[in-house]
Tab-separated table of C-alpha atoms in Angstrom:
chain	number	residue	atom	x	y	z
A	528	GLN	CA	194.168	162.379	212.461
A	529	GLN	CA	196.415	159.452	213.179
A	530	GLN	CA	199.512	161.507	213.585
A	531	VAL	CA	201.400	162.497	216.524
A	532	LYS	CA	203.637	165.559	215.829
A	533	GLN	CA	206.897	165.892	218.003
A	534	SER	CA	209.292	168.766	218.533
A	535	PRO	CA	212.105	169.747	218.335
A	536	GLN	CA	213.847	167.368	216.104
A	537	SER	CA	217.155	167.776	218.161
A	538	LEU	CA	218.050	169.425	221.413
A	539	ILE	CA	221.244	170.265	223.187
A	540	VAL	CA	221.098	170.811	226.960
A	541	GLN	CA	223.913	171.464	229.361
A	542	LYS	CA	224.481	168.968	232.268
A	543	GLY	CA	222.024	169.812	235.074
A	544	GLY	CA	219.700	171.673	232.906
A	545	ILE	CA	215.978	170.698	232.015
A	546	SER	CA	215.089	169.037	228.820
A	547	ILE	CA	211.584	169.686	227.409
A	548	ILE	CA	210.264	167.676	224.289
A	549	ASN	CA	206.667	168.489	223.101
A	550	CYS	CA	204.050	166.411	221.207
A	551	ALA	CA	200.633	167.245	219.754
A	552	TYR	CA	198.034	165.016	218.503
A	553	GLU	CA	194.562	165.419	216.861
A	554	ASN	CA	192.650	162.271	217.377
A	555	THR	CA	190.672	162.814	220.688
A	556	ALA	CA	190.228	158.877	220.862
A	557	PHE	CA	193.753	158.510	221.986
A	558	ASP	CA	193.642	157.738	225.612
A	559	TYR	CA	197.325	156.564	226.434
A	560	PHE	CA	200.362	158.490	225.887
A	561	PRO	CA	203.765	156.875	226.627
A	562	TRP	CA	207.396	158.214	226.054
A	563	TYR	CA	210.179	155.922	225.058
A	564	GLN	CA	214.071	156.308	225.178
A	565	GLN	CA	216.114	154.652	222.482
A	566	PHE	CA	219.857	154.287	222.338
A	567	PRO	CA	221.745	153.667	219.193
A	568	GLY	CA	221.506	150.074	218.163
A	569	LYS	CA	218.847	149.206	220.787
A	570	GLY	CA	215.094	148.931	220.946
A	571	PRO	CA	212.878	151.724	222.498
A	572	ALA	CA	212.487	151.467	226.325
A	573	LEU	CA	209.270	152.503	228.081
A	574	LEU	CA	210.075	155.611	230.285
A	575	ILE	CA	206.920	156.896	231.468
A	576	ALA	CA	203.177	157.063	230.336
A	577	ILE	CA	200.084	159.051	231.131
A	578	ARG	CA	196.309	158.677	230.720
A	579	PRO	CA	194.277	161.920	229.944
A	580	ASP	CA	192.391	161.882	233.133
A	581	VAL	CA	195.683	163.208	234.872
A	582	SER	CA	197.472	166.499	233.998
A	583	GLU	CA	200.906	165.377	235.316
A	584	LYS	CA	202.864	162.493	236.193
A	585	LYS	CA	206.287	162.344	237.611
A	586	GLU	CA	208.739	159.433	238.006
A	587	GLY	CA	212.180	160.396	239.288
A	588	ARG	CA	213.732	163.053	236.877
A	589	PHE	CA	211.098	162.449	234.344
A	590	THR	CA	207.704	164.319	234.289
A	591	ILE	CA	204.884	164.252	231.765
A	592	SER	CA	202.694	167.174	231.443
A	593	PHE	CA	199.360	166.718	229.691
A	594	ASN	CA	197.064	169.430	228.246
A	595	LYS	CA	193.836	167.628	227.134
A	596	SER	CA	192.212	170.848	225.846
A	597	ALA	CA	195.163	171.683	223.772
A	598	LYS	CA	195.820	168.071	222.739
A	599	GLN	CA	199.258	168.446	223.744
A	600	PHE	CA	201.856	166.692	226.013
A	601	SER	CA	205.409	167.132	226.946
A	602	LEU	CA	208.359	165.312	228.628
A	603	HIS	CA	210.444	167.201	230.956
A	604	ILE	CA	213.923	165.834	232.037
A	605	MET	CA	215.073	167.556	235.184
A	606	ASP	CA	218.874	167.630	236.216
A	607	SER	CA	219.832	166.156	232.711
A	608	GLN	CA	222.819	164.018	232.722
A	609	PRO	CA	225.096	162.946	229.800
A	610	GLY	CA	223.780	159.313	230.182
A	611	ASP	CA	220.297	160.830	229.177
A	612	SER	CA	221.759	161.456	225.627
A	613	ALA	CA	219.347	159.401	223.373
A	614	THR	CA	216.507	159.693	221.010
A	615	TYR	CA	213.086	160.208	222.704
A	616	PHE	CA	209.788	159.251	221.059
A	617	CYS	CA	206.305	160.151	222.055
A	618	ALA	CA	203.454	157.852	221.196
A	619	ALA	CA	199.665	157.366	221.552
A	620	SER	CA	197.184	154.548	221.323
A	621	MET	CA	193.592	154.146	222.044
A	622	ALA	CA	191.207	151.785	223.828
A	623	GLY	CA	190.161	148.836	221.636
A	624	ASN	CA	193.479	149.076	219.610
A	625	THR	CA	196.049	148.887	222.433
A	626	GLY	CA	198.383	146.833	220.289
A	627	LYS	CA	199.026	149.836	217.975
A	628	LEU	CA	201.208	152.678	219.153
A	629	ILE	CA	201.502	155.665	216.822
A	630	PHE	CA	204.858	157.226	217.361
A	631	GLY	CA	206.097	160.802	216.819
A	632	GLN	CA	209.108	161.414	214.636
A	633	GLY	CA	211.664	161.459	217.555
A	634	THR	CA	213.901	163.957	219.366
A	635	THR	CA	217.538	163.403	219.411
A	636	LEU	CA	218.827	164.755	222.878
A	637	GLN	CA	222.485	165.617	223.592
A	638	VAL	CA	223.453	166.440	227.001
A	639	LYS	CA	226.814	168.284	227.286
A	640	PRO	CA	228.998	167.741	230.435
B	199	ASP	CA	213.660	137.630	233.897
B	200	ALA	CA	214.301	137.309	230.262
B	201	GLY	CA	213.181	140.286	228.088
B	202	VAL	CA	211.749	140.243	224.579
B	203	THR	CA	214.445	138.180	222.436
B	204	GLN	CA	214.543	138.728	218.582
B	205	SER	CA	216.665	136.881	216.101
B	206	PRO	CA	218.713	137.198	214.123
B	207	THR	CA	220.298	140.458	215.187
B	208	HIS	CA	221.518	141.509	211.797
B	209	LEU	CA	220.620	140.221	208.383
B	210	ILE	CA	221.676	141.093	204.792
B	211	LYS	CA	219.380	140.088	201.926
B	212	THR	CA	219.207	140.839	198.118
B	213	ARG	CA	216.210	142.422	196.469
B	214	GLY	CA	213.638	139.772	195.637
B	215	GLN	CA	214.602	137.498	198.498
B	216	HIS	CA	212.375	136.261	201.267
B	217	VAL	CA	213.237	137.000	204.958
B	218	THR	CA	211.748	135.454	208.311
B	219	LEU	CA	212.352	137.347	211.633
B	220	ARG	CA	211.722	135.692	214.901
B	221	CYS	CA	210.440	137.149	218.325
B	222	SER	CA	209.872	135.564	221.760
B	223	PRO	CA	207.864	137.745	224.095
B	224	ILE	CA	208.357	138.229	227.810
B	225	SER	CA	207.231	135.046	229.790
B	226	GLY	CA	203.574	135.294	230.555
B	227	HIS	CA	202.869	137.729	227.777
B	228	LYS	CA	200.418	136.455	225.279
B	229	SER	CA	200.433	139.254	222.625
B	230	VAL	CA	203.112	140.803	220.325
B	231	SER	CA	203.172	143.612	217.938
B	232	TRP	CA	205.686	144.146	215.096
B	233	TYR	CA	207.046	147.603	214.087
B	234	GLN	CA	209.272	148.687	211.331
B	235	GLN	CA	211.631	151.585	212.125
B	236	VAL	CA	213.354	153.264	209.173
B	237	LEU	CA	216.533	155.150	210.087
B	238	GLY	CA	215.824	158.602	211.470
B	239	GLN	CA	212.002	157.915	211.965
B	240	GLY	CA	209.782	156.671	214.728
B	241	PRO	CA	208.594	152.990	214.627
B	242	GLN	CA	205.537	152.100	212.269
B	243	PHE	CA	203.034	149.552	213.343
B	244	ILE	CA	202.809	146.509	211.052
B	245	PHE	CA	200.894	143.779	212.936
B	246	GLN	CA	199.391	142.668	216.305
B	247	TYR	CA	198.938	139.122	217.255
B	248	TYR	CA	197.106	137.634	220.291
B	249	GLU	CA	196.225	134.100	221.030
B	250	LYS	CA	197.630	133.185	217.487
B	251	GLU	CA	195.239	135.463	215.827
B	252	GLU	CA	195.885	138.834	214.007
B	253	ARG	CA	194.238	141.652	215.863
B	254	GLY	CA	195.551	144.600	214.013
B	255	ARG	CA	197.283	145.404	210.801
B	256	GLY	CA	199.133	148.605	209.708
B	257	ASN	CA	199.479	150.146	206.180
B	258	PHE	CA	201.861	147.581	204.880
B	259	PRO	CA	201.640	145.635	201.571
B	260	ASP	CA	200.603	142.003	201.364
B	261	ARG	CA	204.352	141.001	201.075
B	262	PHE	CA	204.489	141.420	204.887
B	263	SER	CA	202.822	138.547	206.822
B	264	ALA	CA	203.124	137.214	210.397
B	265	ARG	CA	202.011	134.327	212.568
B	266	GLN	CA	202.116	133.575	216.364
B	267	PHE	CA	202.672	129.925	217.788
B	268	PRO	CA	201.244	128.203	220.761
B	269	ASN	CA	204.171	129.199	222.770
B	270	TYR	CA	203.178	132.983	221.915
B	271	SER	CA	206.517	133.431	219.931
B	272	SER	CA	205.981	135.100	216.624
B	273	GLU	CA	207.510	135.327	213.117
B	274	LEU	CA	207.441	138.135	210.707
B	275	ASN	CA	207.740	137.166	206.948
B	276	VAL	CA	208.579	139.612	204.211
B	277	ASN	CA	208.531	138.395	200.577
B	278	ALA	CA	210.034	139.909	197.511
B	279	LEU	CA	212.369	142.305	199.354
B	280	LEU	CA	212.672	145.839	198.193
B	281	LEU	CA	215.508	148.237	198.930
B	282	GLY	CA	212.997	150.226	201.005
B	283	ASP	CA	212.491	147.450	203.307
B	284	SER	CA	215.866	148.046	204.848
B	285	ALA	CA	215.037	148.953	208.584
B	286	LEU	CA	215.214	147.862	212.030
B	287	TYR	CA	212.384	145.481	212.718
B	288	LEU	CA	210.942	145.643	216.340
B	289	CYS	CA	208.947	143.188	218.253
B	290	ALA	CA	206.957	144.406	221.297
B	291	SER	CA	205.678	142.221	224.172
B	292	ILE	CA	202.217	143.168	225.563
B	293	PRO	CA	201.092	141.923	228.978
B	294	ARG	CA	197.447	142.047	228.994
B	295	VAL	CA	195.138	142.198	225.998
B	296	PRO	CA	192.746	144.081	225.449
B	297	ILE	CA	193.335	146.082	228.731
B	298	SER	CA	196.998	146.617	228.591
B	299	TYR	CA	198.609	149.622	226.925
B	300	GLU	CA	202.146	148.916	227.889
B	301	GLN	CA	204.451	147.502	225.169
B	302	TYR	CA	207.982	146.289	225.918
B	303	PHE	CA	210.315	146.345	222.942
B	304	GLY	CA	213.008	143.868	222.039
B	305	PRO	CA	216.430	144.916	220.721
B	306	GLY	CA	215.335	144.414	217.017
B	307	THR	CA	216.497	142.858	213.855
B	308	ARG	CA	218.581	145.133	211.511
B	309	LEU	CA	217.617	144.259	207.930
B	310	THR	CA	219.786	145.441	205.067
B	311	VAL	CA	218.549	144.773	201.587
B	312	THR	CA	221.039	145.335	198.760
Protein backbone atom coordinates (compact mmCIF):
# COMPACT_ATOMS: atom_id res chain seq x y z
CA GLN A 1 0.00 0.00 0.00
CA GLN A 2 2.98 2.27 0.41
CA GLN A 3 4.19 1.76 -3.14
CA VAL A 4 4.09 4.09 -6.08
CA LYS A 5 4.36 2.29 -9.42
CA GLN A 6 5.85 4.16 -12.36
CA SER A 7 5.90 3.38 -16.07
CA PRO A 8 7.50 3.16 -18.53
CA GLN A 9 10.99 2.38 -17.30
CA SER A 10 12.48 4.15 -20.30
CA LEU A 11 11.16 6.42 -23.03
CA ILE A 12 12.55 7.75 -26.30
CA VAL A 13 10.86 10.78 -27.87
CA GLN A 14 11.70 12.94 -30.85
CA LYS A 15 12.44 16.62 -30.32
CA GLY A 16 9.17 18.55 -30.28
CA GLY A 17 7.13 15.53 -29.27
CA ILE A 18 5.12 14.87 -26.11
CA SER A 19 6.62 12.74 -23.33
CA ILE A 20 4.14 10.98 -21.04
CA ILE A 21 5.07 9.20 -17.82
CA ASN A 22 2.51 7.46 -15.64
CA CYS A 23 2.27 6.61 -11.96
CA ALA A 24 -0.23 4.67 -9.87
CA TYR A 25 -0.71 4.41 -6.12
CA GLU A 26 -2.84 2.42 -3.69
CA ASN A 27 -2.86 4.39 -0.44
CA THR A 28 -5.73 6.89 -0.51
CA ALA A 29 -4.11 8.75 2.41
CA PHE A 30 -1.54 10.20 0.00
CA ASP A 31 -2.36 13.85 -0.62
CA TYR A 32 0.68 15.34 -2.30
CA PHE A 33 2.18 14.14 -5.58
CA PRO A 34 5.41 15.74 -6.85
CA TRP A 35 7.54 15.01 -9.87
CA TYR A 36 11.31 15.23 -9.72
CA GLN A 37 13.90 15.49 -12.51
CA GLN A 38 17.34 14.04 -11.96
CA PHE A 39 20.42 14.43 -14.14
CA PRO A 40 23.36 12.00 -13.81
CA GLY A 41 25.48 12.77 -10.76
CA LYS A 42 22.97 15.30 -9.38
CA GLY A 43 20.26 15.29 -6.76
CA PRO A 44 16.57 15.24 -7.78
CA ALA A 45 15.09 18.66 -8.57
CA LEU A 46 11.44 19.43 -7.85
CA LEU A 47 9.63 20.04 -11.15
CA ILE A 48 5.95 20.33 -10.38
CA ALA A 49 3.51 18.98 -7.79
CA ILE A 50 -0.23 18.51 -7.36
CA ARG A 51 -2.77 17.97 -4.59
CA PRO A 52 -5.74 15.61 -5.14
CA ASP A 53 -8.33 18.40 -5.11
CA VAL A 54 -7.09 19.48 -8.55
CA SER A 55 -7.30 17.39 -11.74
CA GLU A 56 -4.60 19.20 -13.69
CA LYS A 57 -1.72 21.58 -13.07
CA LYS A 58 0.43 23.22 -15.71
CA GLU A 59 3.77 24.98 -15.37
CA GLY A 60 5.36 25.95 -18.65
CA ARG A 61 5.85 22.82 -20.78
CA PHE A 62 5.14 20.50 -17.83
CA THR A 63 1.61 19.33 -16.93
CA ILE A 64 0.41 16.93 -14.25
CA SER A 65 -2.88 15.14 -14.86
CA PHE A 66 -4.48 13.60 -11.79
CA ASN A 67 -7.25 10.96 -11.70
CA LYS A 68 -8.31 10.49 -8.09
CA SER A 69 -10.85 7.73 -8.75
CA ALA A 70 -8.31 5.67 -10.70
CA LYS A 71 -5.51 6.54 -8.25
CA GLN A 72 -3.27 7.52 -11.13
CA PHE A 73 -1.33 10.59 -12.12
CA SER A 74 0.87 11.43 -15.05
CA LEU A 75 3.48 13.91 -16.23
CA HIS A 76 3.23 15.37 -19.72
CA ILE A 77 6.21 17.19 -21.20
CA MET A 78 5.13 19.21 -24.21
CA ASP A 79 7.54 20.19 -27.00
CA SER A 80 10.20 17.88 -25.54
CA GLN A 81 13.77 19.11 -25.93
CA PRO A 82 17.14 17.29 -25.80
CA GLY A 83 17.84 19.18 -22.56
CA ASP A 84 14.88 17.35 -21.01
CA SER A 85 16.81 14.07 -21.28
CA ALA A 86 17.01 12.92 -17.66
CA THR A 87 15.46 10.48 -15.19
CA TYR A 88 12.04 11.44 -13.89
CA PHE A 89 10.57 10.25 -10.60
CA CYS A 90 7.03 10.52 -9.34
CA ALA A 91 6.49 10.52 -5.60
CA ALA A 92 3.80 10.75 -2.95
CA SER A 93 3.47 11.79 0.66
CA MET A 94 0.69 12.27 3.18
CA ALA A 95 -0.40 14.78 5.81
CA GLY A 96 1.25 14.16 9.16
CA ASN A 97 4.21 12.53 7.44
CA THR A 98 5.32 15.27 5.10
CA GLY A 99 8.99 14.50 5.64
CA LYS A 100 8.68 11.13 3.91
CA LEU A 101 8.40 10.95 0.15
CA ILE A 102 7.70 7.58 -1.45
CA PHE A 103 9.25 7.46 -4.89
CA GLY A 104 8.45 5.52 -8.02
CA GLN A 105 11.15 3.49 -9.74
CA GLY A 106 12.00 6.21 -12.25
CA THR A 107 11.73 6.75 -16.00
CA THR A 108 14.77 7.48 -18.13
CA LEU A 109 13.78 9.90 -20.89
CA GLN A 110 15.85 10.40 -24.00
CA VAL A 111 14.84 13.16 -26.39
CA LYS A 112 16.40 12.72 -29.82
CA PRO A 113 17.30 15.85 -31.81
CA ASP B 1 20.89 31.93 -2.12
CA ALA B 2 22.80 28.80 -1.18
CA GLY B 3 20.99 25.57 -1.81
CA VAL B 4 21.35 22.36 0.15
CA THR B 5 25.00 21.48 0.66
CA GLN B 6 26.34 18.01 1.34
CA SER B 7 29.82 16.77 2.11
CA PRO B 8 31.82 14.95 1.10
CA THR B 9 30.95 14.59 -2.58
CA HIS B 10 32.44 11.13 -2.91
CA LEU B 11 33.65 8.62 -0.36
CA ILE B 12 35.23 5.19 -0.57
CA LYS B 13 35.12 2.96 2.50
CA THR B 14 35.90 -0.65 3.33
CA ARG B 15 33.39 -3.17 4.66
CA GLY B 16 33.01 -2.92 8.44
CA GLN B 17 34.06 0.73 8.62
CA HIS B 18 32.01 3.66 9.84
CA VAL B 19 31.00 6.71 7.79
CA THR B 20 29.61 10.17 8.60
CA LEU B 21 27.84 12.24 5.97
CA ARG B 22 26.96 15.89 6.45
CA CYS B 23 24.18 18.17 5.24
CA SER B 24 23.34 21.85 5.59
CA PRO B 25 19.76 22.81 4.69
CA ILE B 26 18.64 25.92 2.88
CA SER B 27 18.82 28.99 5.11
CA GLY B 28 15.60 29.32 7.09
CA HIS B 29 14.64 25.65 6.72
CA LYS B 30 14.49 23.78 10.00
CA SER B 31 13.91 20.21 8.85
CA VAL B 32 15.91 17.71 6.82
CA SER B 33 15.20 14.26 5.49
CA TRP B 34 17.77 11.67 4.45
CA TYR B 35 17.35 9.26 1.55
CA GLN B 36 19.36 6.39 0.07
CA GLN B 37 19.37 6.02 -3.70
CA VAL B 38 20.78 2.79 -5.06
CA LEU B 39 21.82 2.96 -8.70
CA GLY B 40 18.84 2.61 -11.01
CA GLN B 41 16.21 3.04 -8.30
CA GLY B 42 14.21 5.81 -6.70
CA PRO B 43 15.35 7.33 -3.40
CA GLN B 44 14.35 5.46 -0.23
CA PHE B 45 13.47 7.42 2.93
CA ILE B 46 15.81 6.90 5.88
CA PHE B 47 15.11 9.66 8.46
CA GLN B 48 13.48 13.01 9.00
CA TYR B 49 14.71 15.46 11.62
CA TYR B 50 13.00 18.64 12.79
CA GLU B 51 14.16 20.90 15.59
CA LYS B 52 16.84 18.34 16.50
CA GLU B 53 14.32 15.55 17.01
CA GLU B 54 13.67 12.48 14.89
CA ARG B 55 10.26 12.81 13.25
CA GLY B 56 10.28 9.72 11.08
CA ARG B 57 12.32 6.64 10.31
CA GLY B 58 12.26 4.39 7.27
CA ASN B 59 12.88 0.67 7.07
CA PHE B 60 16.63 0.73 7.66
CA PRO B 61 18.67 -1.20 10.25
CA ASP B 62 19.98 0.30 13.48
CA ARG B 63 23.38 0.67 11.84
CA PHE B 64 21.94 3.86 10.40
CA SER B 65 21.60 6.82 12.74
CA ALA B 66 21.38 10.57 12.40
CA ARG B 67 21.25 13.76 14.37
CA GLN B 68 20.48 17.43 13.84
CA PHE B 69 22.39 20.31 15.35
CA PRO B 70 21.15 23.69 16.72
CA ASN B 71 22.04 25.35 13.39
CA TYR B 72 19.76 22.75 11.65
CA SER B 73 22.62 21.00 9.88
CA SER B 74 22.54 17.24 10.09
CA GLU B 75 24.77 14.18 10.09
CA LEU B 76 23.97 10.68 8.87
CA ASN B 77 26.06 7.92 10.41
CA VAL B 78 26.37 4.38 9.14
CA ASN B 79 28.20 1.74 11.16
CA ALA B 80 29.58 -1.64 10.11
CA LEU B 81 29.36 -0.83 6.41
CA LEU B 82 28.17 -3.52 4.01
CA LEU B 83 28.71 -3.71 0.26
CA GLY B 84 24.96 -3.07 -0.13
CA ASP B 85 25.32 0.33 1.52
CA SER B 86 26.98 1.60 -1.66
CA ALA B 87 24.61 4.30 -2.90
CA LEU B 88 23.99 8.00 -3.38
CA TYR B 89 22.91 9.49 -0.05
CA LEU B 90 20.64 12.47 -0.45
CA CYS B 91 19.66 15.14 2.01
CA ALA B 92 16.45 17.11 1.49
CA SER B 93 15.65 20.48 3.02
CA ILE B 94 12.03 21.09 4.10
CA PRO B 95 10.69 24.66 4.46
CA ARG B 96 7.84 24.41 6.97
CA VAL B 97 6.98 21.49 9.19
CA PRO B 98 4.40 20.02 9.53
CA ILE B 99 2.49 21.89 6.84
CA SER B 100 5.09 21.89 4.10
CA TYR B 101 5.27 19.15 1.55
CA GLU B 102 8.04 20.49 -0.68
CA GLN B 103 11.46 18.92 -0.32
CA TYR B 104 14.58 20.32 -1.97
CA PHE B 105 17.42 17.91 -2.49
CA GLY B 106 21.14 18.44 -2.29
CA PRO B 107 23.64 16.98 -4.78
CA GLY B 108 24.21 13.91 -2.62
CA THR B 109 27.21 11.99 -1.34
CA ARG B 110 28.31 9.03 -3.44
CA LEU B 111 29.40 6.26 -1.05
CA THR B 112 31.26 3.26 -2.39
CA VAL B 113 31.91 0.34 -0.05
CA THR B 114 34.61 -2.12 -1.16
